Every structure is written in structure tokens, then in C-alpha cells.
mmCIF file of C-alpha atoms in Angstrom:
data_model
loop_
_atom_site.group_PDB
_atom_site.id
_atom_site.type_symbol
_atom_site.label_atom_id
_atom_site.label_comp_id
_atom_site.label_asym_id
_atom_site.label_seq_id
_atom_site.Cartn_x
_atom_site.Cartn_y
_atom_site.Cartn_z
ATOM 1 C CA UNK A 1 1.413 40.815 -3.413
ATOM 2 C CA UNK A 2 3.066 38.404 -0.976
ATOM 3 C CA UNK A 3 1.526 37.912 2.446
ATOM 4 C CA UNK A 4 2.754 35.934 5.452
ATOM 5 C CA UNK A 5 0.856 33.011 6.978
ATOM 6 C CA UNK A 6 1.602 33.390 10.687
ATOM 7 C CA UNK A 7 0.544 31.336 13.702
ATOM 8 C CA UNK A 8 -2.646 32.297 15.536
ATOM 9 C CA UNK A 9 -0.791 33.808 18.519
ATOM 10 C CA UNK A 10 1.280 36.168 16.344
ATOM 11 C CA UNK A 11 0.143 39.594 15.270
ATOM 12 C CA UNK A 12 1.814 40.627 12.029
ATOM 13 C CA UNK A 13 1.510 43.790 9.924
ATOM 14 C CA UNK A 14 -2.247 44.038 9.417
ATOM 15 C CA UNK A 15 -3.482 47.347 8.039
ATOM 16 C CA UNK A 16 -5.196 48.862 5.050
ATOM 17 C CA UNK A 17 -3.153 49.524 1.934
ATOM 18 C CA UNK A 18 -4.632 52.491 0.096
ATOM 19 C CA UNK A 19 -4.458 52.988 -3.645
ATOM 20 C CA UNK A 20 -3.392 56.658 -3.911
ATOM 21 C CA UNK A 21 -5.074 57.006 -7.308
ATOM 22 C CA UNK A 22 -8.501 55.654 -6.402
ATOM 23 C CA UNK A 23 -8.588 55.765 -2.606
ATOM 24 C CA UNK A 24 -9.628 52.094 -2.502
ATOM 25 C CA UNK A 25 -8.377 50.182 0.531
ATOM 26 C CA UNK A 26 -7.108 46.595 0.597
ATOM 27 C CA UNK A 27 -6.560 44.290 3.597
ATOM 28 C CA UNK A 28 -4.673 40.980 3.632
ATOM 29 C CA UNK A 29 -6.849 37.836 3.622
ATOM 30 C CA UNK A 30 -8.071 36.587 6.995
ATOM 31 C CA UNK A 31 -5.294 34.933 9.004
ATOM 32 C CA UNK A 32 -2.529 36.408 6.845
ATOM 33 C CA UNK A 33 -0.392 39.557 7.146
ATOM 34 C CA UNK A 34 1.515 41.932 4.906
ATOM 35 C CA UNK A 35 5.231 41.259 4.439
ATOM 36 C CA UNK A 36 6.104 44.930 5.013
ATOM 37 C CA UNK A 37 5.125 47.397 7.712
ATOM 38 C CA UNK A 38 3.078 50.482 6.931
ATOM 39 C CA UNK A 39 5.918 53.013 6.388
ATOM 40 C CA UNK A 40 7.668 50.536 4.042
ATOM 41 C CA UNK A 41 4.471 50.107 2.048
ATOM 42 C CA UNK A 42 3.985 53.846 1.675
ATOM 43 C CA UNK A 43 7.616 54.227 0.538
ATOM 44 C CA UNK A 44 7.361 51.370 -1.971
ATOM 45 C CA UNK A 45 4.148 52.730 -3.455
ATOM 46 C CA UNK A 46 5.863 56.094 -3.935
ATOM 47 C CA UNK A 47 8.857 54.386 -5.615
ATOM 48 C CA UNK A 48 6.646 52.347 -7.953
ATOM 49 C CA UNK A 49 7.730 49.093 -6.292
ATOM 50 C CA UNK A 50 4.144 48.320 -5.245
ATOM 51 C CA UNK A 51 1.551 48.737 -7.978
ATOM 52 C CA UNK A 52 -2.157 48.038 -8.291
ATOM 53 C CA UNK A 53 -2.153 45.844 -11.334
ATOM 54 C CA UNK A 54 -1.871 46.944 -14.959
ATOM 55 C CA UNK A 55 -5.307 48.536 -14.719
ATOM 56 C CA UNK A 56 -4.317 50.603 -11.676
ATOM 57 C CA UNK A 57 -7.297 49.472 -9.622
ATOM 58 C CA UNK A 58 -6.512 45.832 -8.723
ATOM 59 C CA UNK A 59 -5.085 44.373 -5.492
ATOM 60 C CA UNK A 60 -1.560 45.561 -4.660
ATOM 61 C CA UNK A 61 1.333 43.538 -6.051
ATOM 62 C CA UNK A 62 5.046 43.895 -5.431
ATOM 63 C CA UNK A 63 7.467 44.401 -8.312
ATOM 64 C CA UNK A 64 10.675 42.428 -7.797
ATOM 65 C CA UNK A 65 13.695 43.414 -9.864
ATOM 66 C CA UNK A 66 16.158 40.868 -11.177
ATOM 67 C CA UNK A 67 19.083 42.615 -9.455
ATOM 68 C CA UNK A 68 17.393 42.025 -6.085
ATOM 69 C CA UNK A 69 17.152 38.251 -6.520
ATOM 70 C CA UNK A 70 19.860 36.103 -4.941
ATOM 71 C CA UNK A 71 18.662 32.676 -6.122
ATOM 72 C CA UNK A 72 19.859 31.205 -9.427
ATOM 73 C CA UNK A 73 16.214 30.552 -10.245
ATOM 74 C CA UNK A 74 14.153 33.495 -11.388
ATOM 75 C CA UNK A 75 10.490 34.348 -11.669
ATOM 76 C CA UNK A 76 9.102 35.125 -15.096
ATOM 77 C CA UNK A 77 8.062 38.695 -14.343
ATOM 78 C CA UNK A 78 11.663 39.658 -13.610
ATOM 79 C CA UNK A 79 12.839 39.152 -17.195
ATOM 80 C CA UNK A 80 9.718 38.918 -19.363
ATOM 81 C CA UNK A 81 10.491 42.198 -21.085
ATOM 82 C CA UNK A 82 13.958 40.949 -22.083
ATOM 83 C CA UNK A 83 13.512 37.544 -23.668
ATOM 84 C CA UNK A 84 14.438 38.005 -27.319
ATOM 85 C CA UNK A 85 12.255 38.328 -30.395
ATOM 86 C CA UNK A 86 11.667 36.178 -33.481
ATOM 87 C CA UNK A 87 14.018 38.354 -35.507
ATOM 88 C CA UNK A 88 16.700 37.628 -32.890
ATOM 89 C CA UNK A 89 16.152 33.899 -33.422
ATOM 90 C CA UNK A 90 16.463 34.311 -37.199
ATOM 91 C CA UNK A 91 19.700 36.270 -36.778
ATOM 92 C CA UNK A 92 20.964 33.586 -34.394
ATOM 93 C CA UNK A 93 20.463 30.828 -36.988
ATOM 94 C CA UNK A 94 21.956 32.985 -39.731
ATOM 95 C CA UNK A 95 25.072 33.445 -37.596
ATOM 96 C CA UNK A 96 25.363 29.698 -36.921
ATOM 97 C CA UNK A 97 24.692 28.434 -40.444
ATOM 98 C CA UNK A 98 25.887 31.337 -42.562
ATOM 99 C CA UNK A 99 22.568 31.136 -44.429
ATOM 100 C CA UNK A 100 19.776 33.704 -44.205
ATOM 101 C CA UNK A 101 16.461 32.438 -42.812
ATOM 102 C CA UNK A 102 17.194 28.711 -42.845
ATOM 103 C CA UNK A 103 14.228 27.969 -40.559
ATOM 104 C CA UNK A 104 10.766 29.521 -40.444
ATOM 105 C CA UNK A 105 9.415 30.879 -37.143
ATOM 106 C CA UNK A 106 12.381 29.894 -34.912
ATOM 107 C CA UNK A 107 12.251 30.615 -31.179
ATOM 108 C CA UNK A 108 14.960 32.800 -29.610
ATOM 109 C CA UNK A 109 17.295 30.736 -27.436
ATOM 110 C CA UNK A 110 17.263 33.542 -24.869
ATOM 111 C CA UNK A 111 13.552 32.937 -24.276
ATOM 112 C CA UNK A 112 14.070 29.194 -23.770
ATOM 113 C CA UNK A 113 17.117 29.774 -21.567
ATOM 114 C CA UNK A 114 15.186 32.145 -19.333
ATOM 115 C CA UNK A 115 12.243 29.752 -19.047
ATOM 116 C CA UNK A 116 14.634 26.938 -18.088
ATOM 117 C CA UNK A 117 16.304 29.163 -15.503
ATOM 118 C CA UNK A 118 13.000 29.488 -13.630
ATOM 119 C CA UNK A 119 12.568 25.793 -12.894
ATOM 120 C CA UNK A 120 15.773 23.847 -13.433
ATOM 121 C CA UNK A 121 17.516 22.166 -10.513
ATOM 122 C CA UNK A 122 20.854 20.372 -10.618
ATOM 123 C CA UNK A 123 20.999 17.441 -13.089
ATOM 124 C CA UNK A 124 17.445 18.019 -14.364
ATOM 125 C CA UNK A 125 16.440 16.835 -17.845
ATOM 126 C CA UNK A 126 14.628 19.134 -20.292
ATOM 127 C CA UNK A 127 12.353 17.310 -22.745
ATOM 128 C CA UNK A 128 11.189 18.977 -25.977
ATOM 129 C CA UNK A 129 8.798 16.883 -28.067
ATOM 130 C CA UNK A 130 8.834 19.393 -30.952
ATOM 131 C CA UNK A 131 12.510 20.277 -31.136
ATOM 132 C CA UNK A 132 12.534 21.765 -34.653
ATOM 133 C CA UNK A 133 15.823 23.573 -35.148
ATOM 134 C CA UNK A 134 17.111 22.505 -31.721
ATOM 135 C CA UNK A 135 16.684 25.834 -29.913
ATOM 136 C CA UNK A 136 15.969 24.143 -26.573
ATOM 137 C CA UNK A 137 19.207 22.141 -26.710
ATOM 138 C CA UNK A 138 21.120 25.338 -27.511
ATOM 139 C CA UNK A 139 19.443 27.124 -24.584
ATOM 140 C CA UNK A 140 20.244 24.340 -22.094
ATOM 141 C CA UNK A 141 23.914 24.324 -23.119
ATOM 142 C CA UNK A 142 24.057 28.113 -22.752
ATOM 143 C CA UNK A 143 22.567 27.881 -19.270
ATOM 144 C CA UNK A 144 25.035 25.151 -18.296
ATOM 145 C CA UNK A 145 27.903 27.373 -19.450
ATOM 146 C CA UNK A 146 26.659 30.325 -17.396
ATOM 147 C CA UNK A 147 25.697 28.344 -14.269
ATOM 148 C CA UNK A 148 27.943 25.278 -14.297
ATOM 149 C CA UNK A 149 26.400 23.885 -11.113
ATOM 150 C CA UNK A 150 23.103 23.158 -12.910
ATOM 151 C CA UNK A 151 24.530 20.497 -15.260
ATOM 152 C CA UNK A 152 21.156 20.075 -16.998
ATOM 153 C CA UNK A 153 20.623 17.623 -19.849
ATOM 154 C CA UNK A 154 18.206 17.615 -22.767
ATOM 155 C CA UNK A 155 16.158 15.156 -24.782
ATOM 156 C CA UNK A 156 15.040 16.458 -28.176
ATOM 157 C CA UNK A 157 12.308 14.617 -30.089
ATOM 158 C CA UNK A 158 11.512 15.380 -33.731
ATOM 159 C CA UNK A 159 9.813 13.507 -36.567
ATOM 160 C CA UNK A 160 12.169 13.044 -39.564
ATOM 161 C CA UNK A 161 10.184 15.467 -41.745
ATOM 162 C CA UNK A 162 11.084 15.195 -45.435
ATOM 163 C CA UNK A 163 11.932 18.736 -46.569
ATOM 164 C CA UNK A 164 11.160 18.046 -50.248
ATOM 165 C CA UNK A 165 7.642 16.968 -49.304
ATOM 166 C CA UNK A 166 7.301 19.948 -46.968
ATOM 167 C CA UNK A 167 8.387 22.333 -49.727
ATOM 168 C CA UNK A 168 5.635 21.096 -52.018
ATOM 169 C CA UNK A 169 2.902 21.770 -49.466
ATOM 170 C CA UNK A 170 4.322 24.873 -47.742
ATOM 171 C CA UNK A 171 2.817 28.344 -47.949
ATOM 172 C CA UNK A 172 4.777 31.158 -49.560
ATOM 173 C CA UNK A 173 6.152 32.415 -46.221
ATOM 174 C CA UNK A 174 7.738 29.054 -45.384
ATOM 175 C CA UNK A 175 8.990 28.063 -48.857
ATOM 176 C CA UNK A 176 12.066 30.281 -48.768
ATOM 177 C CA UNK A 177 13.227 28.906 -45.408
ATOM 178 C CA UNK A 178 12.660 25.285 -46.461
ATOM 179 C CA UNK A 179 14.511 25.832 -49.734
ATOM 180 C CA UNK A 180 17.420 27.426 -47.843
ATOM 181 C CA UNK A 181 17.546 24.372 -45.542
ATOM 182 C CA UNK A 182 17.502 22.028 -48.548
ATOM 183 C CA UNK A 183 20.323 23.945 -50.255
ATOM 184 C CA UNK A 184 22.417 23.846 -47.082
ATOM 185 C CA UNK A 185 21.950 20.098 -46.560
ATOM 186 C CA UNK A 186 22.750 19.364 -50.196
ATOM 187 C CA UNK A 187 26.041 21.254 -49.873
ATOM 188 C CA UNK A 188 26.804 19.343 -46.666
ATOM 189 C CA UNK A 189 25.840 16.050 -48.388
ATOM 190 C CA UNK A 190 23.326 15.221 -45.657
ATOM 191 C CA UNK A 191 19.827 13.690 -45.893
ATOM 192 C CA UNK A 192 17.148 16.277 -46.674
ATOM 193 C CA UNK A 193 15.396 15.928 -43.323
ATOM 194 C CA UNK A 194 14.400 18.487 -40.715
ATOM 195 C CA UNK A 195 16.231 16.457 -38.063
ATOM 196 C CA UNK A 196 19.538 17.087 -39.871
ATOM 197 C CA UNK A 197 19.092 20.842 -39.372
ATOM 198 C CA UNK A 198 18.520 20.285 -35.651
ATOM 199 C CA UNK A 199 21.583 18.056 -35.257
ATOM 200 C CA UNK A 200 23.834 20.492 -37.114
ATOM 201 C CA UNK A 201 22.500 23.408 -35.062
ATOM 202 C CA UNK A 202 23.392 21.610 -31.794
ATOM 203 C CA UNK A 203 26.910 20.845 -33.068
ATOM 204 C CA UNK A 204 27.553 24.437 -34.140
ATOM 205 C CA UNK A 205 25.908 25.973 -31.093
ATOM 206 C CA UNK A 206 27.994 23.801 -28.766
ATOM 207 C CA UNK A 207 31.227 24.888 -30.440
ATOM 208 C CA UNK A 208 30.152 28.559 -30.309
ATOM 209 C CA UNK A 209 29.283 28.312 -26.600
ATOM 210 C CA UNK A 210 32.691 26.791 -25.806
ATOM 211 C CA UNK A 211 34.372 29.586 -27.759
ATOM 212 C CA UNK A 212 32.416 32.174 -25.761
ATOM 213 C CA UNK A 213 32.950 30.449 -22.396
ATOM 214 C CA UNK A 214 36.506 29.066 -22.400
ATOM 215 C CA UNK A 215 36.395 28.984 -18.592
ATOM 216 C CA UNK A 216 33.741 26.236 -18.796
ATOM 217 C CA UNK A 217 35.715 24.027 -21.201
ATOM 218 C CA UNK A 218 36.625 21.456 -18.562
ATOM 219 C CA UNK A 219 33.082 21.125 -17.230
ATOM 220 C CA UNK A 220 30.708 21.812 -20.113
ATOM 221 C CA UNK A 221 29.542 18.744 -22.045
ATOM 222 C CA UNK A 222 28.364 19.673 -25.544
ATOM 223 C CA UNK A 223 28.149 16.103 -26.815
ATOM 224 C CA UNK A 224 24.867 14.452 -27.736
ATOM 225 C CA UNK A 225 23.661 11.061 -28.927
ATOM 226 C CA UNK A 226 21.256 10.549 -31.849
ATOM 227 C CA UNK A 227 18.785 7.656 -31.644
ATOM 228 C CA UNK A 228 16.046 6.654 -34.086
ATOM 229 C CA UNK A 229 12.950 4.545 -33.592
ATOM 230 C CA UNK A 230 13.156 1.428 -35.748
ATOM 231 C CA UNK A 231 11.857 -2.113 -35.991
ATOM 232 C CA UNK A 232 13.356 -4.907 -33.917
ATOM 233 C CA UNK A 233 16.851 -6.132 -34.708
ATOM 234 C CA UNK A 234 15.637 -9.713 -34.644
ATOM 235 C CA UNK A 235 14.530 -11.663 -37.726
ATOM 236 C CA UNK A 236 10.779 -11.858 -38.328
ATOM 237 C CA UNK A 237 9.488 -15.407 -37.844
ATOM 238 C CA UNK A 238 5.984 -15.904 -39.122
ATOM 239 C CA UNK A 239 5.633 -19.671 -38.792
ATOM 240 C CA UNK A 240 6.149 -22.266 -36.112
ATOM 241 C CA UNK A 241 9.238 -24.534 -36.552
ATOM 242 C CA UNK A 242 7.079 -27.414 -37.777
ATOM 243 C CA UNK A 243 5.932 -25.343 -40.769
ATOM 244 C CA UNK A 244 9.436 -24.849 -42.164
ATOM 245 C CA UNK A 245 11.054 -27.226 -44.628
ATOM 246 C CA UNK A 246 14.481 -28.560 -43.732
ATOM 247 C CA UNK A 247 16.294 -26.490 -46.381
ATOM 248 C CA UNK A 248 14.648 -23.296 -45.076
ATOM 249 C CA UNK A 249 15.964 -23.626 -41.513
ATOM 250 C CA UNK A 250 19.376 -22.327 -42.633
ATOM 251 C CA UNK A 251 17.736 -18.953 -43.303
ATOM 252 C CA UNK A 252 17.562 -18.451 -39.554
ATOM 253 C CA UNK A 253 21.042 -19.657 -38.619
ATOM 254 C CA UNK A 254 21.563 -16.029 -37.639
ATOM 255 C CA UNK A 255 18.488 -14.667 -35.859
ATOM 256 C CA UNK A 256 19.514 -11.021 -36.350
ATOM 257 C CA UNK A 257 18.622 -8.962 -39.418
ATOM 258 C CA UNK A 258 21.613 -8.660 -41.799
ATOM 259 C CA UNK A 259 21.527 -4.845 -42.022
ATOM 260 C CA UNK A 260 21.956 -4.247 -38.282
ATOM 261 C CA UNK A 261 25.194 -2.984 -36.774
ATOM 262 C CA UNK A 262 26.812 -3.798 -33.465
ATOM 263 C CA UNK A 263 25.680 -0.388 -32.185
ATOM 264 C CA UNK A 264 22.070 -1.274 -33.081
ATOM 265 C CA UNK A 265 22.345 -4.431 -31.003
ATOM 266 C CA UNK A 266 24.009 -2.594 -28.131
ATOM 267 C CA UNK A 267 21.207 -0.060 -27.767
ATOM 268 C CA UNK A 268 18.576 -2.804 -27.971
ATOM 269 C CA UNK A 269 20.351 -4.580 -25.126
ATOM 270 C CA UNK A 270 20.578 -1.346 -23.093
ATOM 271 C CA UNK A 271 16.842 -0.830 -23.506
ATOM 272 C CA UNK A 272 16.076 -4.448 -22.605
ATOM 273 C CA UNK A 273 18.226 -4.284 -19.469
ATOM 274 C CA UNK A 274 17.098 -0.841 -18.344
ATOM 275 C CA UNK A 275 20.515 0.787 -18.846
ATOM 276 C CA UNK A 276 20.246 4.541 -19.481
ATOM 277 C CA UNK A 277 20.750 5.370 -23.157
ATOM 278 C CA UNK A 278 22.828 8.352 -22.062
ATOM 279 C CA UNK A 279 25.320 6.107 -20.255
ATOM 280 C CA UNK A 280 29.010 6.426 -21.020
ATOM 281 C CA UNK A 281 30.077 3.975 -23.770
ATOM 282 C CA UNK A 282 33.675 3.049 -24.539
ATOM 283 C CA UNK A 283 35.033 0.661 -27.167
ATOM 284 C CA UNK A 284 37.871 -1.628 -26.133
ATOM 285 C CA UNK A 285 39.589 -4.492 -27.944
ATOM 286 C CA UNK A 286 39.960 -7.926 -26.376
ATOM 287 C CA UNK A 287 41.607 -10.689 -28.390
ATOM 288 C CA UNK A 288 41.103 -8.656 -31.555
ATOM 289 C CA UNK A 289 37.342 -8.296 -30.918
ATOM 290 C CA UNK A 290 35.459 -5.064 -30.223
ATOM 291 C CA UNK A 291 33.922 -5.039 -26.762
ATOM 292 C CA UNK A 292 31.560 -2.263 -25.640
ATOM 293 C CA UNK A 293 32.108 -1.089 -22.086
ATOM 294 C CA UNK A 294 28.962 0.651 -20.831
ATOM 295 C CA UNK A 295 28.768 2.704 -17.620
ATOM 296 C CA UNK A 296 32.309 1.893 -16.474
ATOM 297 C CA UNK A 297 32.047 -1.876 -16.648
ATOM 298 C CA UNK A 298 28.399 -2.275 -15.644
ATOM 299 C CA UNK A 299 27.669 -3.873 -19.030
ATOM 300 C CA UNK A 300 30.199 -5.512 -21.372
ATOM 301 C CA UNK A 301 28.974 -6.594 -24.807
ATOM 302 C CA UNK A 302 30.671 -8.187 -27.828
ATOM 303 C CA UNK A 303 28.893 -8.826 -31.134
ATOM 304 C CA UNK A 304 31.904 -9.646 -33.358
ATOM 305 C CA UNK A 305 32.219 -12.998 -35.119
ATOM 306 C CA UNK A 306 34.447 -15.934 -34.038
ATOM 307 C CA UNK A 307 34.527 -15.056 -30.362
ATOM 308 C CA UNK A 308 36.925 -17.459 -28.621
ATOM 309 C CA UNK A 309 37.138 -18.832 -25.096
ATOM 310 C CA UNK A 310 40.015 -16.430 -24.446
ATOM 311 C CA UNK A 311 37.797 -13.419 -25.215
ATOM 312 C CA UNK A 312 34.978 -14.738 -23.028
ATOM 313 C CA UNK A 313 37.433 -15.449 -20.221
ATOM 314 C CA UNK A 314 38.851 -11.920 -20.264
ATOM 315 C CA UNK A 315 35.358 -10.447 -20.255
ATOM 316 C CA UNK A 316 34.393 -12.670 -17.303
ATOM 317 C CA UNK A 317 37.520 -11.649 -15.400
ATOM 318 C CA UNK A 318 36.378 -8.012 -15.537
ATOM 319 C CA UNK A 319 33.294 -9.119 -13.549
ATOM 320 C CA UNK A 320 30.612 -6.935 -15.189
ATOM 321 C CA UNK A 321 27.064 -6.913 -13.870
ATOM 322 C CA UNK A 322 25.843 -7.843 -17.384
ATOM 323 C CA UNK A 323 27.730 -9.653 -20.175
ATOM 324 C CA UNK A 324 26.116 -9.954 -23.596
ATOM 325 C CA UNK A 325 27.210 -11.870 -26.704
ATOM 326 C CA UNK A 326 25.710 -12.746 -30.076
ATOM 327 C CA UNK A 327 24.726 -16.406 -30.399
ATOM 328 C CA UNK A 328 26.024 -16.779 -33.967
ATOM 329 C CA UNK A 329 29.349 -15.151 -33.012
ATOM 330 C CA UNK A 330 30.574 -17.928 -30.742
ATOM 331 C CA UNK A 331 33.568 -19.481 -32.545
ATOM 332 C CA UNK A 332 32.628 -23.144 -32.065
ATOM 333 C CA UNK A 333 30.392 -25.585 -30.219
ATOM 334 C CA UNK A 334 33.154 -26.232 -27.692
ATOM 335 C CA UNK A 335 33.361 -22.518 -26.885
ATOM 336 C CA UNK A 336 29.588 -22.420 -26.457
ATOM 337 C CA UNK A 337 29.793 -25.453 -24.152
ATOM 338 C CA UNK A 338 32.452 -23.777 -21.993
ATOM 339 C CA UNK A 339 30.667 -20.433 -21.854
ATOM 340 C CA UNK A 340 28.765 -21.007 -18.604
ATOM 341 C CA UNK A 341 31.712 -22.716 -16.939
ATOM 342 C CA UNK A 342 34.006 -19.781 -17.684
ATOM 343 C CA UNK A 343 31.649 -17.352 -15.979
ATOM 344 C CA UNK A 344 31.002 -19.751 -13.114
ATOM 345 C CA UNK A 345 34.745 -19.752 -12.494
ATOM 346 C CA UNK A 346 35.588 -16.050 -12.827
ATOM 347 C CA UNK A 347 32.349 -14.129 -12.246
ATOM 348 C CA UNK A 348 29.431 -16.301 -11.123
ATOM 349 C CA UNK A 349 27.263 -13.289 -10.252
ATOM 350 C CA UNK A 350 27.437 -11.777 -13.752
ATOM 351 C CA UNK A 351 24.093 -11.879 -15.552
ATOM 352 C CA UNK A 352 24.752 -13.484 -18.957
ATOM 353 C CA UNK A 353 22.676 -12.834 -22.068
ATOM 354 C CA UNK A 354 23.059 -14.286 -25.570
ATOM 355 C CA UNK A 355 21.190 -12.767 -28.529
#
């Protein structure tokens, strides 16, 4: 039960609280005082608002009802008996996917939403290292829709578990759910990975939340970005230059692996430069070349081929903090020679980087 820590020259409510069932008396710890006066305590005991633990013979504790709380944050005891059950979570997934029991042992989003509501402050980030079906992401979006001032974000982490392999080693209770997930992904023509179930759940849950909260449509962000851990984008070089024959040097005319996309390079650059991976990214066209505009002009990057002086000039004129190009994309030696001079003229403070 709450007590007050008052200064030494203040006398607060200090008296014995008697358990009416056992007759045992309790005093506040030394130097502390009860929050309520004696008549209030007697009244609250009679109303069941002060109890003596589940056993009936512990120190007095105050029951606080959810309706009495004014803060957006809540303590666990105020909702613990109303947090959803596993069958609720199964029904939730069935409603979203139209498939019965597509995931084994899911958590109810209501439970996760309530847990988040205890601790989240404005613009906090919720991290779930075992995201599974994506319940935590669903819960955060629900909370954002109900309390738009929170504007929380989420990071979901999940190994790309192969469902075919999981099916082979699963017990009988899990086999049906895994098979249902496999059947769903095959119909959707998606890879048979657990992560695909999570991504699809977030998409469908976001749409459902917007349908249920049309008033939040202008404020609620249900978008998300999917990133995978991979090897470097750069070519592997195992020997020093002196160990290569002349006809082998051409193999490294382009130092970037051939299967990598412009988006792959962009996110590598963002990581290298410490730019948040959640930053706003827009694609613009300059001189027929795709230029990525990250964080409203903080970073401009172009990885297309045959980049001309005109493209570089227009990028420099926008005066980004960072400007990044691909070495092999520069149209000619003369363009490469003029590169530094162009930036020195239009945006000398821009940090230039060439991959």
C-alpha cells in the first residue's frame, strides 16, 4: 500500500491499520506515513478497496480501479484480469487470414497492447526479438490508433525459419498450424518462411485498424520497412593487386556485386553514415537518372549508370549534407575529373562519397 515520505518536521497520518479478519495491526515504515487518514482507511477496508493480500493476512495494499486512473499509462494490476486469452489470439489470426489456426501458440494483441500502455512514452520504440506472427507490431498500431499522441514505433526481429523444415520436425500439436501457414503462402505465391506470415499479418492488421479507426486516418502510420541481414555489397577481394594477372583486373572494373540493387546500396550507405533506417525515402528523377532523397534532402544518392555532369550539378545545387554516387556509374573520365569542382562551386560543405 502506498505511503508518503514526508520531511522530518511534518507529522502525517501515522496510526495502526487493523486487519478486521485477524486483528493484526500494521504501521507504516519508520519515517513514512499513510496516504489516507484513519476514517478513510476504515471506509476503504469496508468497501474492499484496501485488502490484506491474496492470503488475507499480509500487509495492507490499495486496490486501484482503471476508471479511477487519469494517466494514459496504467499499472498492470488494473487490467490483468482482462488481457485476452490464447484462444482470442487464434481467433484474431483466423479473422485476419481467413484460415483456421495458421500459427501455433499466438499471443493475444490485447495483452501486448496493455503491456505497452504501461510504459510507452511519446515516440518510443518497441523492440521484439522474437516477433513470430507480428503480434507486437499489431498491438503498437492499435495503441497508436487509440492514443494518437503516443506515436510509438516498432522493430520486429525474426529468423527466416523455413516452414518445410519446421514441419518435418514439429510435434503433432504444431503440424496443423505450420501446414496451414504453408498452404496460405503457396496460394499467395510467397516464400515458405515464417517471416512472410509476420509481414502479411502487419499489412492486414494495419488495414483493419484503419477501417476501425477512420478518425485516425490522417495521423496513423501503418507502413513498415523490411530489412534483411546479408553479406556486403562489395566484391570479395582475396589477393593483393600484385597477385592478379593483367587480364583478371577487368573482373573488378565494378567493385559491387552484380546481384545488388540500388536499394541495397542505399541502405548500406545509410548504415555507413549513421542515417536512421526508418528515415523518409523519396525517389526523384534528375536528368533521367533515379536519385534517392533521404530525410528531406539530408542525403542524396544516385547509383544509375552514365551519370553526367548535368546530373551531378543538379544534385550539388540542392546542397545535401551527404551526396553519394557509384564509381562505375560516372559517364566518363572528364565527368569524374569535374566532380569535385562541381561541388566546390555549388555546395562546398557537402560530404561526398563514391562507392
